[in-house]
Short mmCIF file of C-alpha atoms in Angstrom, two decimals:
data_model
loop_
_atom_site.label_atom_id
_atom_site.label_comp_id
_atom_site.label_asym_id
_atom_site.label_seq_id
_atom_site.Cartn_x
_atom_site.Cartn_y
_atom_site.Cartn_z
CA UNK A 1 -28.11 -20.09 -42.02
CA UNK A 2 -27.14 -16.62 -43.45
CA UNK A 3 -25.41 -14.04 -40.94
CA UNK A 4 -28.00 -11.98 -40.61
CA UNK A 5 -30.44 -14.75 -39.06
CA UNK A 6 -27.09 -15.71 -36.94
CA UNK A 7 -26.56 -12.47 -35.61
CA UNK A 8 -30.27 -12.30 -35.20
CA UNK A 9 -29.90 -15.28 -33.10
CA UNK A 10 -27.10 -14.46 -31.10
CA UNK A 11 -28.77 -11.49 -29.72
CA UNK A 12 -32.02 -13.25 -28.76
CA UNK A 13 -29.13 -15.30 -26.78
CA UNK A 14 -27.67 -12.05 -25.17
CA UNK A 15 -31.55 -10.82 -24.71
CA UNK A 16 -32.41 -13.81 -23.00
CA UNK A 17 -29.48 -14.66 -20.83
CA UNK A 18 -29.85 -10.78 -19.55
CA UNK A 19 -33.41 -11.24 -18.55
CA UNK A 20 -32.85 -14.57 -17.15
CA UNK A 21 -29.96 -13.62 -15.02
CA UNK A 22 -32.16 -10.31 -14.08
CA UNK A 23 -34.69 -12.57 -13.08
CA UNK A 24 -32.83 -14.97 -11.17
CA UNK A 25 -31.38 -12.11 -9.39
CA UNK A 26 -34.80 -10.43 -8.24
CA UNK A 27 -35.41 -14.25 -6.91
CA UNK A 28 -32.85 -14.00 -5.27
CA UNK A 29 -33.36 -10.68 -3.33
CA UNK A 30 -36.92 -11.73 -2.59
CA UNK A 31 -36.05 -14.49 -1.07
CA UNK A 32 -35.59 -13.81 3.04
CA UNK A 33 -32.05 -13.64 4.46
CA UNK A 34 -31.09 -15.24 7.62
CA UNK A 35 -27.74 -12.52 8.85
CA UNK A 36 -24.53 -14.31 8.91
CA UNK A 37 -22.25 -13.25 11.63
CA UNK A 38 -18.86 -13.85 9.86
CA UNK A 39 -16.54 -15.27 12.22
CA UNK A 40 -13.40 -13.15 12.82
CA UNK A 41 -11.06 -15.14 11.07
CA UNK A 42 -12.97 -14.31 7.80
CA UNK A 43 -13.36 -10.63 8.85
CA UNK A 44 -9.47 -10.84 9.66
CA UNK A 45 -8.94 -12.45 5.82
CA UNK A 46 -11.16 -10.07 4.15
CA UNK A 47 -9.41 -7.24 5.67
CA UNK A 48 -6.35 -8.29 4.69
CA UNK A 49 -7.55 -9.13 1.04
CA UNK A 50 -8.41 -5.44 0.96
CA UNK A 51 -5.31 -3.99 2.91
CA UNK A 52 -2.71 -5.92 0.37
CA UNK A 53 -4.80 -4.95 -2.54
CA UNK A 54 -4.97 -1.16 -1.32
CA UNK A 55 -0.83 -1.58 -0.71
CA UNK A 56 -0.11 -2.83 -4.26
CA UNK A 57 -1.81 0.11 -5.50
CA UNK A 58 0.44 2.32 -2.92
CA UNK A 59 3.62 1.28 -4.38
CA UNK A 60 2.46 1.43 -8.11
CA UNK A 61 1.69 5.15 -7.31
CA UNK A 62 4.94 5.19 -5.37
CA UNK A 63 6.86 3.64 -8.20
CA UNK A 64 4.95 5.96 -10.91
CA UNK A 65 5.98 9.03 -9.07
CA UNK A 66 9.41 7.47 -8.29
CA UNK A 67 9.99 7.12 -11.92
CA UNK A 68 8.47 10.47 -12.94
CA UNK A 69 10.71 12.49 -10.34
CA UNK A 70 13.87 10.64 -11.85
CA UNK A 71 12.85 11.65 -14.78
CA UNK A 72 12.31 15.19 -13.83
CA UNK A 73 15.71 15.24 -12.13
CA UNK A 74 17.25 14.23 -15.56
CA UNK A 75 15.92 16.52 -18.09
CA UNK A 76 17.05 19.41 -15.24
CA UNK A 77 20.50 17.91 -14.92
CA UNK A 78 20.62 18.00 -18.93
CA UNK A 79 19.56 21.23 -19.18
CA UNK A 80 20.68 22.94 -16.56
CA UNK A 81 24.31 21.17 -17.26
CA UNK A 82 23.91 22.54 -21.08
CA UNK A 83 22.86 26.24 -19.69
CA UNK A 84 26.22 26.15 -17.38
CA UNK A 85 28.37 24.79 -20.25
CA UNK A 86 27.09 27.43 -22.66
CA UNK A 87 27.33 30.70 -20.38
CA UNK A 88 30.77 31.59 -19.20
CA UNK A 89 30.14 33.52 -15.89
CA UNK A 90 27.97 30.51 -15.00
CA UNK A 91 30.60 27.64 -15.74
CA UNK A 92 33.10 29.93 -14.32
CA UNK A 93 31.01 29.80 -11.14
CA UNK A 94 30.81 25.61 -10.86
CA UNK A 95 34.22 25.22 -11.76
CA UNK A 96 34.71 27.19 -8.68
CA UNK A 97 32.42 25.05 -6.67
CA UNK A 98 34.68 21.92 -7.54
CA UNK A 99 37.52 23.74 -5.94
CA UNK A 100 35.46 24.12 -2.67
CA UNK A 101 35.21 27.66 -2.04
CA UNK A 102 33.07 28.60 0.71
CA UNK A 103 32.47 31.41 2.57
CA UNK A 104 35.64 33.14 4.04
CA UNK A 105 37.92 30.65 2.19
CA UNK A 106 39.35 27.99 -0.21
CA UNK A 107 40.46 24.39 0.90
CA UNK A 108 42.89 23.15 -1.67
CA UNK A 109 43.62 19.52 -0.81
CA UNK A 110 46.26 17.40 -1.45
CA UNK A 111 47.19 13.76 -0.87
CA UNK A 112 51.21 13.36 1.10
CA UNK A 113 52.20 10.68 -0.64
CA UNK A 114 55.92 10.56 0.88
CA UNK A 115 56.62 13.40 3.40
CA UNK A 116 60.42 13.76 3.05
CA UNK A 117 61.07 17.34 1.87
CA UNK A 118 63.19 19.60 3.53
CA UNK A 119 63.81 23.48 2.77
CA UNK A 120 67.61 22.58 1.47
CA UNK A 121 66.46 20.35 -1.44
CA UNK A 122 64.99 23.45 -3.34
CA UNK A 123 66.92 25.99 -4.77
CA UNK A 124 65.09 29.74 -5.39
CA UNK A 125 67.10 30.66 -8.61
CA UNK A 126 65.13 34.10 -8.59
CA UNK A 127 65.53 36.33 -5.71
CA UNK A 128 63.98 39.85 -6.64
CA UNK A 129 66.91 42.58 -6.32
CA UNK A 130 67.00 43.68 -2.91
CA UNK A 131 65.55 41.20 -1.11
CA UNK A 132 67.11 39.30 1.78
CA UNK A 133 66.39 36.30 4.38
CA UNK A 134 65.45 37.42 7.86
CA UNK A 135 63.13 34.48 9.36
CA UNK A 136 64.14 30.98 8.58
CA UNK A 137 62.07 28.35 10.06
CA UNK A 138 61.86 24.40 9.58
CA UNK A 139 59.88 21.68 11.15
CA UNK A 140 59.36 18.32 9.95
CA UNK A 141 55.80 19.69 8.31
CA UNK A 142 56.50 22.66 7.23
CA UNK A 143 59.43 24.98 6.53
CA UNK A 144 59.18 28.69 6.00
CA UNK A 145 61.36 31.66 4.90
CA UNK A 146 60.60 35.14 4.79
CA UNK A 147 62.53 37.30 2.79
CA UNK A 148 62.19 41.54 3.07
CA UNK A 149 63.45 44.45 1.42
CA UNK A 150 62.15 47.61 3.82
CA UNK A 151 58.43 47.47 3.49
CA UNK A 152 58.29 44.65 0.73
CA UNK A 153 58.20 41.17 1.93
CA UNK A 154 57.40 37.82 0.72
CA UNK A 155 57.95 34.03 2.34
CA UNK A 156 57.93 30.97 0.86
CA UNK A 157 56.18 27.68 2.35
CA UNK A 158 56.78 23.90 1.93
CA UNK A 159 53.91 22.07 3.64
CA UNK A 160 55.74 18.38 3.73
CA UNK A 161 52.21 16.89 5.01
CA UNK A 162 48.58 15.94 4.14
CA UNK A 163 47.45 19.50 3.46
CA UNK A 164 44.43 21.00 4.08
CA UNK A 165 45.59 25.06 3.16
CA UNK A 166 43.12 27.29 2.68
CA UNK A 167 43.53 30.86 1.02
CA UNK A 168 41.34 33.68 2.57
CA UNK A 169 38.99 34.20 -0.81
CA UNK A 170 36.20 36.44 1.38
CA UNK A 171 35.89 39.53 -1.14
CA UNK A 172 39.13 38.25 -3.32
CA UNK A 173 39.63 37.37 -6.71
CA UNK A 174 40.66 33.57 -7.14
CA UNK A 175 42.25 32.37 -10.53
CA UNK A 176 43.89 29.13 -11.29
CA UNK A 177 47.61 29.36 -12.59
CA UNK A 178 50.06 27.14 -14.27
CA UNK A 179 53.30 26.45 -12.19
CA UNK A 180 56.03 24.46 -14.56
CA UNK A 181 52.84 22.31 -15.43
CA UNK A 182 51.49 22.17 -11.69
CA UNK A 183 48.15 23.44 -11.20
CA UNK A 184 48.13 26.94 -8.87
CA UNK A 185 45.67 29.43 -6.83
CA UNK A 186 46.41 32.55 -7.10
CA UNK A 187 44.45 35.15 -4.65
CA UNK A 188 44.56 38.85 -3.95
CA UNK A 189 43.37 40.39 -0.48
CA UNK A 190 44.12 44.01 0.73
CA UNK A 191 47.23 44.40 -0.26
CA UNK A 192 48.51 40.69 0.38
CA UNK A 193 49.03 38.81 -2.47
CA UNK A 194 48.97 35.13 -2.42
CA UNK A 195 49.95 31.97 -5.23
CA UNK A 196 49.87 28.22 -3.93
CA UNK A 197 50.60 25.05 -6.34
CA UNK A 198 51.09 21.86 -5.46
CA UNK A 199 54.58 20.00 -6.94
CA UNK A 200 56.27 16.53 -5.97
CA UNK A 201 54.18 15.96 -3.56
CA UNK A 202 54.33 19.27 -1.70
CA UNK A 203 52.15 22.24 -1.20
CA UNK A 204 54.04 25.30 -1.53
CA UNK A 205 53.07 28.80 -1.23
CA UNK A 206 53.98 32.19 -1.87
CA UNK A 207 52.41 35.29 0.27
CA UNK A 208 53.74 38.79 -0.06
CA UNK A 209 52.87 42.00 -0.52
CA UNK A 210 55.15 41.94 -3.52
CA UNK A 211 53.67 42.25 -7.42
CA UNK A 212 51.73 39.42 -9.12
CA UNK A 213 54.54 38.98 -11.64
CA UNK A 214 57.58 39.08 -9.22
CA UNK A 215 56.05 36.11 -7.28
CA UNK A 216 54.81 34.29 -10.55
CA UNK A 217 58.43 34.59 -11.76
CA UNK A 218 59.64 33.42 -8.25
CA UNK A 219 57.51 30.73 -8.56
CA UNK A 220 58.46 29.41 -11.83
CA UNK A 221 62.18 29.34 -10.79
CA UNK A 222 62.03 27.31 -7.63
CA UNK A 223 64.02 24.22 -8.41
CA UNK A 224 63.67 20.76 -6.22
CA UNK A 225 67.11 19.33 -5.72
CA UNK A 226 66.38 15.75 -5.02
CA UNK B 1 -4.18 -4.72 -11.21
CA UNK B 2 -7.20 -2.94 -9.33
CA UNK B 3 -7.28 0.64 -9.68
CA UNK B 4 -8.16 2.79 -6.58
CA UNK B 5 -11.82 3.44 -7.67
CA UNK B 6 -12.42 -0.46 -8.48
CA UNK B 7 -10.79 -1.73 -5.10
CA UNK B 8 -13.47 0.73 -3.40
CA UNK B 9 -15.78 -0.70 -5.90
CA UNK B 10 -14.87 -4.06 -4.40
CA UNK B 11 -15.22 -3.08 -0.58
CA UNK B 12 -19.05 -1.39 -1.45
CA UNK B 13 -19.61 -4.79 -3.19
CA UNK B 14 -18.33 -7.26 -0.33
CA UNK B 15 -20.35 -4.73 2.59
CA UNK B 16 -23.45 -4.92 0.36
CA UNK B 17 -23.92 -8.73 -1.39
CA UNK B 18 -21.79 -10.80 1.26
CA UNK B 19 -24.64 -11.56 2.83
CA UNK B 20 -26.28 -13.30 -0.61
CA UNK B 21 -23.45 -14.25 -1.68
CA UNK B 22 -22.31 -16.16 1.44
CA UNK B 23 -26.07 -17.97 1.41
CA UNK B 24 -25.31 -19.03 -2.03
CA UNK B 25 -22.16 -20.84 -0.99
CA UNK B 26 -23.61 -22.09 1.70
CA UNK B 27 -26.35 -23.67 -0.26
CA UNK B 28 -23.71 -26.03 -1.76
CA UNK B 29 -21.24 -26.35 1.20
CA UNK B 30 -23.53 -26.75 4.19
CA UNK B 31 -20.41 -26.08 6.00
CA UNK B 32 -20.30 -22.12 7.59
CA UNK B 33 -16.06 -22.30 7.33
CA UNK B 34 -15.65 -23.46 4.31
CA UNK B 35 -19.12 -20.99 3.04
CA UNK B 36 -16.93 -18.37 4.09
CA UNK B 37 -13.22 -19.90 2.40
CA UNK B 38 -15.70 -19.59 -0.38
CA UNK B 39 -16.86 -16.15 -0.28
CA UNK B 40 -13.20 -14.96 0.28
CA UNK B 41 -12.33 -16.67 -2.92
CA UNK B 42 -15.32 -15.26 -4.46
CA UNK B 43 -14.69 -11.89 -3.96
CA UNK B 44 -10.96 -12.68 -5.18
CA UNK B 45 -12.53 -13.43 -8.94
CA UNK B 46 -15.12 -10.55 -8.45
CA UNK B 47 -11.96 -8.38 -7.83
CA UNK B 48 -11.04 -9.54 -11.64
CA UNK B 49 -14.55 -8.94 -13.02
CA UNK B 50 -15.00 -5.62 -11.84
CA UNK B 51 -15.67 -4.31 -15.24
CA UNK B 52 -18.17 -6.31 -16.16
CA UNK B 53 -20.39 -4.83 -12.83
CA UNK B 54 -22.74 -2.29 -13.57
CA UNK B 55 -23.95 -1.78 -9.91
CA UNK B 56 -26.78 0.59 -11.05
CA UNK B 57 -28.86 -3.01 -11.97
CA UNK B 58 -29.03 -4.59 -8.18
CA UNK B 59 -31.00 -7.82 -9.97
CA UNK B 60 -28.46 -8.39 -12.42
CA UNK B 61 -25.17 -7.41 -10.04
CA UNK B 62 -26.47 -9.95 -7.40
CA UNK B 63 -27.07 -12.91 -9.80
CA UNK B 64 -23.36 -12.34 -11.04
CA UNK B 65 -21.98 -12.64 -7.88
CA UNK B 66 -24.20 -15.45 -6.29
CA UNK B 67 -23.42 -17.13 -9.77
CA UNK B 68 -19.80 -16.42 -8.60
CA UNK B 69 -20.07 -17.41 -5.42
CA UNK B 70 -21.99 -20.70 -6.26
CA UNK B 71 -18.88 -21.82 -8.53
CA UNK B 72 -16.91 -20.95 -6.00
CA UNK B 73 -18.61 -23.20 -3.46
CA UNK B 74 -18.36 -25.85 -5.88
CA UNK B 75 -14.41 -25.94 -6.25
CA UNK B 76 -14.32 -25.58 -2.38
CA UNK B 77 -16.24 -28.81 -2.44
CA UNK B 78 -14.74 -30.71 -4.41
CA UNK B 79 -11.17 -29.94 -3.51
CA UNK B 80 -12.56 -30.94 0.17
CA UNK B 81 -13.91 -33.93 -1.20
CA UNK B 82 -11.16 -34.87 -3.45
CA UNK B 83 -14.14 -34.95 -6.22
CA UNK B 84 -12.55 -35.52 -9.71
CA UNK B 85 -14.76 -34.33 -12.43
CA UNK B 86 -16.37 -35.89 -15.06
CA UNK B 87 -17.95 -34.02 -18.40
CA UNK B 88 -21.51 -33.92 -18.37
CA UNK B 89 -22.69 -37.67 -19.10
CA UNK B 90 -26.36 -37.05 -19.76
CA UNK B 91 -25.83 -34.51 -22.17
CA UNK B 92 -25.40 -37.18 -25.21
CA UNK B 93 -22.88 -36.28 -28.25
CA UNK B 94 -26.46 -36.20 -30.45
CA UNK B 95 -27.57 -33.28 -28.80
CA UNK B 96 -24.78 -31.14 -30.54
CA UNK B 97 -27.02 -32.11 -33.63
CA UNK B 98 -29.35 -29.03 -34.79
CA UNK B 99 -32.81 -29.94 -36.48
CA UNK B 100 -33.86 -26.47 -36.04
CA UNK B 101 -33.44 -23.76 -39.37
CA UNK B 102 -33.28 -20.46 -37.54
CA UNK B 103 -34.75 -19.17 -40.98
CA UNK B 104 -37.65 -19.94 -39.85
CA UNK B 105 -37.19 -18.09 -36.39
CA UNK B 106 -39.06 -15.31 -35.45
CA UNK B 107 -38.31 -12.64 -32.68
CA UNK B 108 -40.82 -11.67 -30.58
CA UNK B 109 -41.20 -11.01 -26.58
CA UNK B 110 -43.04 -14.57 -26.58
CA UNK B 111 -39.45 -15.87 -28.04
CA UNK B 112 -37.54 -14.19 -25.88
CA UNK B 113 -39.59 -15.57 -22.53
CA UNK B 114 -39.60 -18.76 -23.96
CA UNK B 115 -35.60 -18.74 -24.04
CA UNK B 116 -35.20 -17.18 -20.81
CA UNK B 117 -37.41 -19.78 -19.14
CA UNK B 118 -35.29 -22.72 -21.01
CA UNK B 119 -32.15 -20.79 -19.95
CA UNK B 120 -33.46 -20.82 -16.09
CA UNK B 121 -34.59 -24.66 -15.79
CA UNK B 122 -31.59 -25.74 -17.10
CA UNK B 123 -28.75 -27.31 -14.51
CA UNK B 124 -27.36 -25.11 -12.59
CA UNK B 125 -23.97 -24.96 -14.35
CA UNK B 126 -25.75 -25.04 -17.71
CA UNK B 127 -27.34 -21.89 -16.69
CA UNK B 128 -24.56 -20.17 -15.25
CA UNK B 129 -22.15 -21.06 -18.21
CA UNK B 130 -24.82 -19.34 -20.66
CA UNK B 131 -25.06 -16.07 -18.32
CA UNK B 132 -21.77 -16.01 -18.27
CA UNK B 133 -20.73 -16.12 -21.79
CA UNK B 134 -24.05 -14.07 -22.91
CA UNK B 135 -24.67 -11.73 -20.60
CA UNK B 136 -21.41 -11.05 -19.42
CA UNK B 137 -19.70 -11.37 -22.17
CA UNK B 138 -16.85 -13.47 -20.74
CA UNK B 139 -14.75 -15.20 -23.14
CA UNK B 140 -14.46 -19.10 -22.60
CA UNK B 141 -11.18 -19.00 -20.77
CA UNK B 142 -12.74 -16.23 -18.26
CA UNK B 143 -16.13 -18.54 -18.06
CA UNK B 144 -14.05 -21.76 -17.53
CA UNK B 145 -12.11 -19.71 -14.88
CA UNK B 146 -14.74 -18.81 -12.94
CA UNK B 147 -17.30 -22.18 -13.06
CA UNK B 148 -13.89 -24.20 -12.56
CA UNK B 149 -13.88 -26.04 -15.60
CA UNK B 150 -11.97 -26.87 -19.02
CA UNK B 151 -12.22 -24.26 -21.55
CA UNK B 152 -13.68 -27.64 -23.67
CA UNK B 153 -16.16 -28.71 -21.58
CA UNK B 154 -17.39 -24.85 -21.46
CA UNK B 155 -17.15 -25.12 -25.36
CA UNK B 156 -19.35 -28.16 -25.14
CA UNK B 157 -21.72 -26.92 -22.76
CA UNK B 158 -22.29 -23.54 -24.26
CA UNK B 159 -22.61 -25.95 -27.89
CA UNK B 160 -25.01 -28.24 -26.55
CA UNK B 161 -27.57 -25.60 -24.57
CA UNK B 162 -27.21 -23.53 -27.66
CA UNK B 163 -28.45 -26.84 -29.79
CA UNK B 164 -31.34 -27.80 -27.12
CA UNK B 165 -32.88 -23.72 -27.71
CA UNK B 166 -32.74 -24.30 -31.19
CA UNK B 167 -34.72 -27.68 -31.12
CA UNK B 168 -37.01 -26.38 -28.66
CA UNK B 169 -37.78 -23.26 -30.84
CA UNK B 170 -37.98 -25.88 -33.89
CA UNK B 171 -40.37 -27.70 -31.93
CA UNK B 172 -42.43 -24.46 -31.50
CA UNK B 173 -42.30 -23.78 -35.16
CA UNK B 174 -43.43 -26.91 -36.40
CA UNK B 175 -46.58 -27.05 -34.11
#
């Protein structure tokens, strides 16, 4: 048989078996239907045929828009992450952010890992000329000393505890400074000038009305005894 | 998995041909619970075959599903009556042989009627096989799925009808 006379023969097949299954069907709806009442068990099945069919294609839409938002979330996270990486002011601004400044303030947290630091066990081996002790106070968290010379002042604090200090940063400038390789805030507010690091497991702080540089170079010659 | 416009497609379906459909199950069953088991199946497969509906033909969507609906009655049967079954014994390993030379054939509408009324006094699951794989278009796997049977026996079936056509029309030719 030659493949045209096949194909020719496969679609009387198709011809036929559409006309027969047309006809069979328009038997069918001629012939008179006695109504079923479906019991409620089969209306209950049916129902739930339909209701788990209509949830499967709930969660595939769910998990389609799932997956798109994640992937939304991404490509902003990349690009916003390489916009704030390449623009200074901008990674300026989220470094900032990881040092928690808020509104009227900045929380510098530290861990106390062994609070056993008392104001004899460092040594100041800078005192600016001039300048002399007149408040000395110590508790077992925190010991402070103010020093003054006429107007100028300045005191120093050991916080011996788990600190929570916060530097008033409302309309100040905040910059991070190196203290003998301890990592230091440095703020300045009306006149009040303020530098707190963190070293053997105290927070220590400056605040004065003193010059940037006379407390920096305080700073860098405090000593710890033990 | 259904799409939102087919699982409608399969509600308008269910509210419109249950009716027929359930008769035709019930036609084999004789039993109004396990009619409806079958319908509920029924509807399952139709869920499957959505795309091979076209709803705009009500003649040739109800015969699809009452053909559906009838197989389905059938496996509800004999799982109930722990039938096992058997290939088709009457249909003898000649009739596969072909003494008909469709060079000879000629198409006309007289051809055409003549197959269609072969097609439609053939057994039951004879008939519906053929509908299924020619009108439909269902592959043997999707056929055997729906009448319940090997993919061989639907092989054989589809093999043997197509062999009793071609004698008949040889018959025809040679008068």
């Amino acid at each position: 048989m030659s493949k045209s006379m096949d194909k020719l023969f496969d679609e009387l097949l198709k011809e036929s078996a559409e006309l027969a299954a047309e006809e069979m069907g328009e038997e069918i709806l001629s012939e008179e239907i006695e109504e079923h009442e479906f019991s409620e068990r089969h209306i209950a099945n049916m129902k739930k045929l339909f209701a788990r069919e209509r949830r499967k294609i709930r969660l595939r839409k769910f998990a389609v828009n799932i997956s798109r938002a994640a992937a939304v979330v991404v490509v902003l996270a990349v690009v916003s992450g390489a916009t704030i990486y390449h623009v200074d002011a901008w990674r300026i601004k989220v470094m900032n952010l990881f040092t928690d400044t808020h509104e009227t303030n900045t929380d510098i947290s530290f861990v106390d890992k062994n609070a056993s630091y008392i104001i004899d066990d460092i040594t100041l081996e800078y005192i600016p000329e001039g300048f002399e002790v007149v408040e000395n106070k110590q508790s077992q968290i925190v010991s402070r000393v103010k020093f003054k010379n006429k107007d100028k002042y300045f005191i120093i604090s050991i916080n011996k505890s788990h600190s929570n200090s916060s530097i008033d940063s409302e309309n100040a400038s905040v910059e991070k400074i190196m203290i003998n390789e301890a990592e230091g805030f440095y703020s300045e507010k009306d006149g009040s000038n303020i530098l707190s690091w963190y070293n053997y497991d105290h927070m220590l702080s400056i605040v004065g009305n003193i010059d940037k540089e006379i407390i920096l170079n305080i700073a860098h010659n405090i000593h710890f005894n033990g | 998995m259904l799409s939102e416009s087919n699982l409608l497609k399969a509600e308008q379906l269910y509210l419109k041909y249950s009716q027929h459909m359930y008769k035709a199950a019930y036609k084999v069953l004789h039993d109004h619970v396990l009619a409806e088991d079958a319908l509920h199946n029924a509807i399952m497969k139709v869920m499957k075959n959505l795309d091979k509906i076209d709803e705009t033909n009500e003649p040739k969507t109800i015969s699809y599903l009452c053909i559906i609906a009838q197989n389905e009655a059938k496996r509800v049967y004999n799982a109930h009556h722990k039938v096992v079954l058997m290939d088709d014994p009457e249909y003898g390993v000649d009739m596969v042989t072909s003494y008909f030379d469709t060079e000879n054939l000629v198409i006309s509408r007289e051809t055409l009627k003549e197959v269609k009324d072969f097609v439609k006094d053939e057994k039951p699951v004879y008939r519906d096989t053929f509908v299924l794989r020619y009108f439909k278009d269902h592959t043997i796997k999707e056929v055997a799925d729906i009448t319940n049977s090997k993919e061989d026996t639907v092989y054989k079936r589809l093999q043997r009808l197509v062999v009793k056509i071609e004698n008949n029309l040889g018959k025809r030719v040679s008068q």
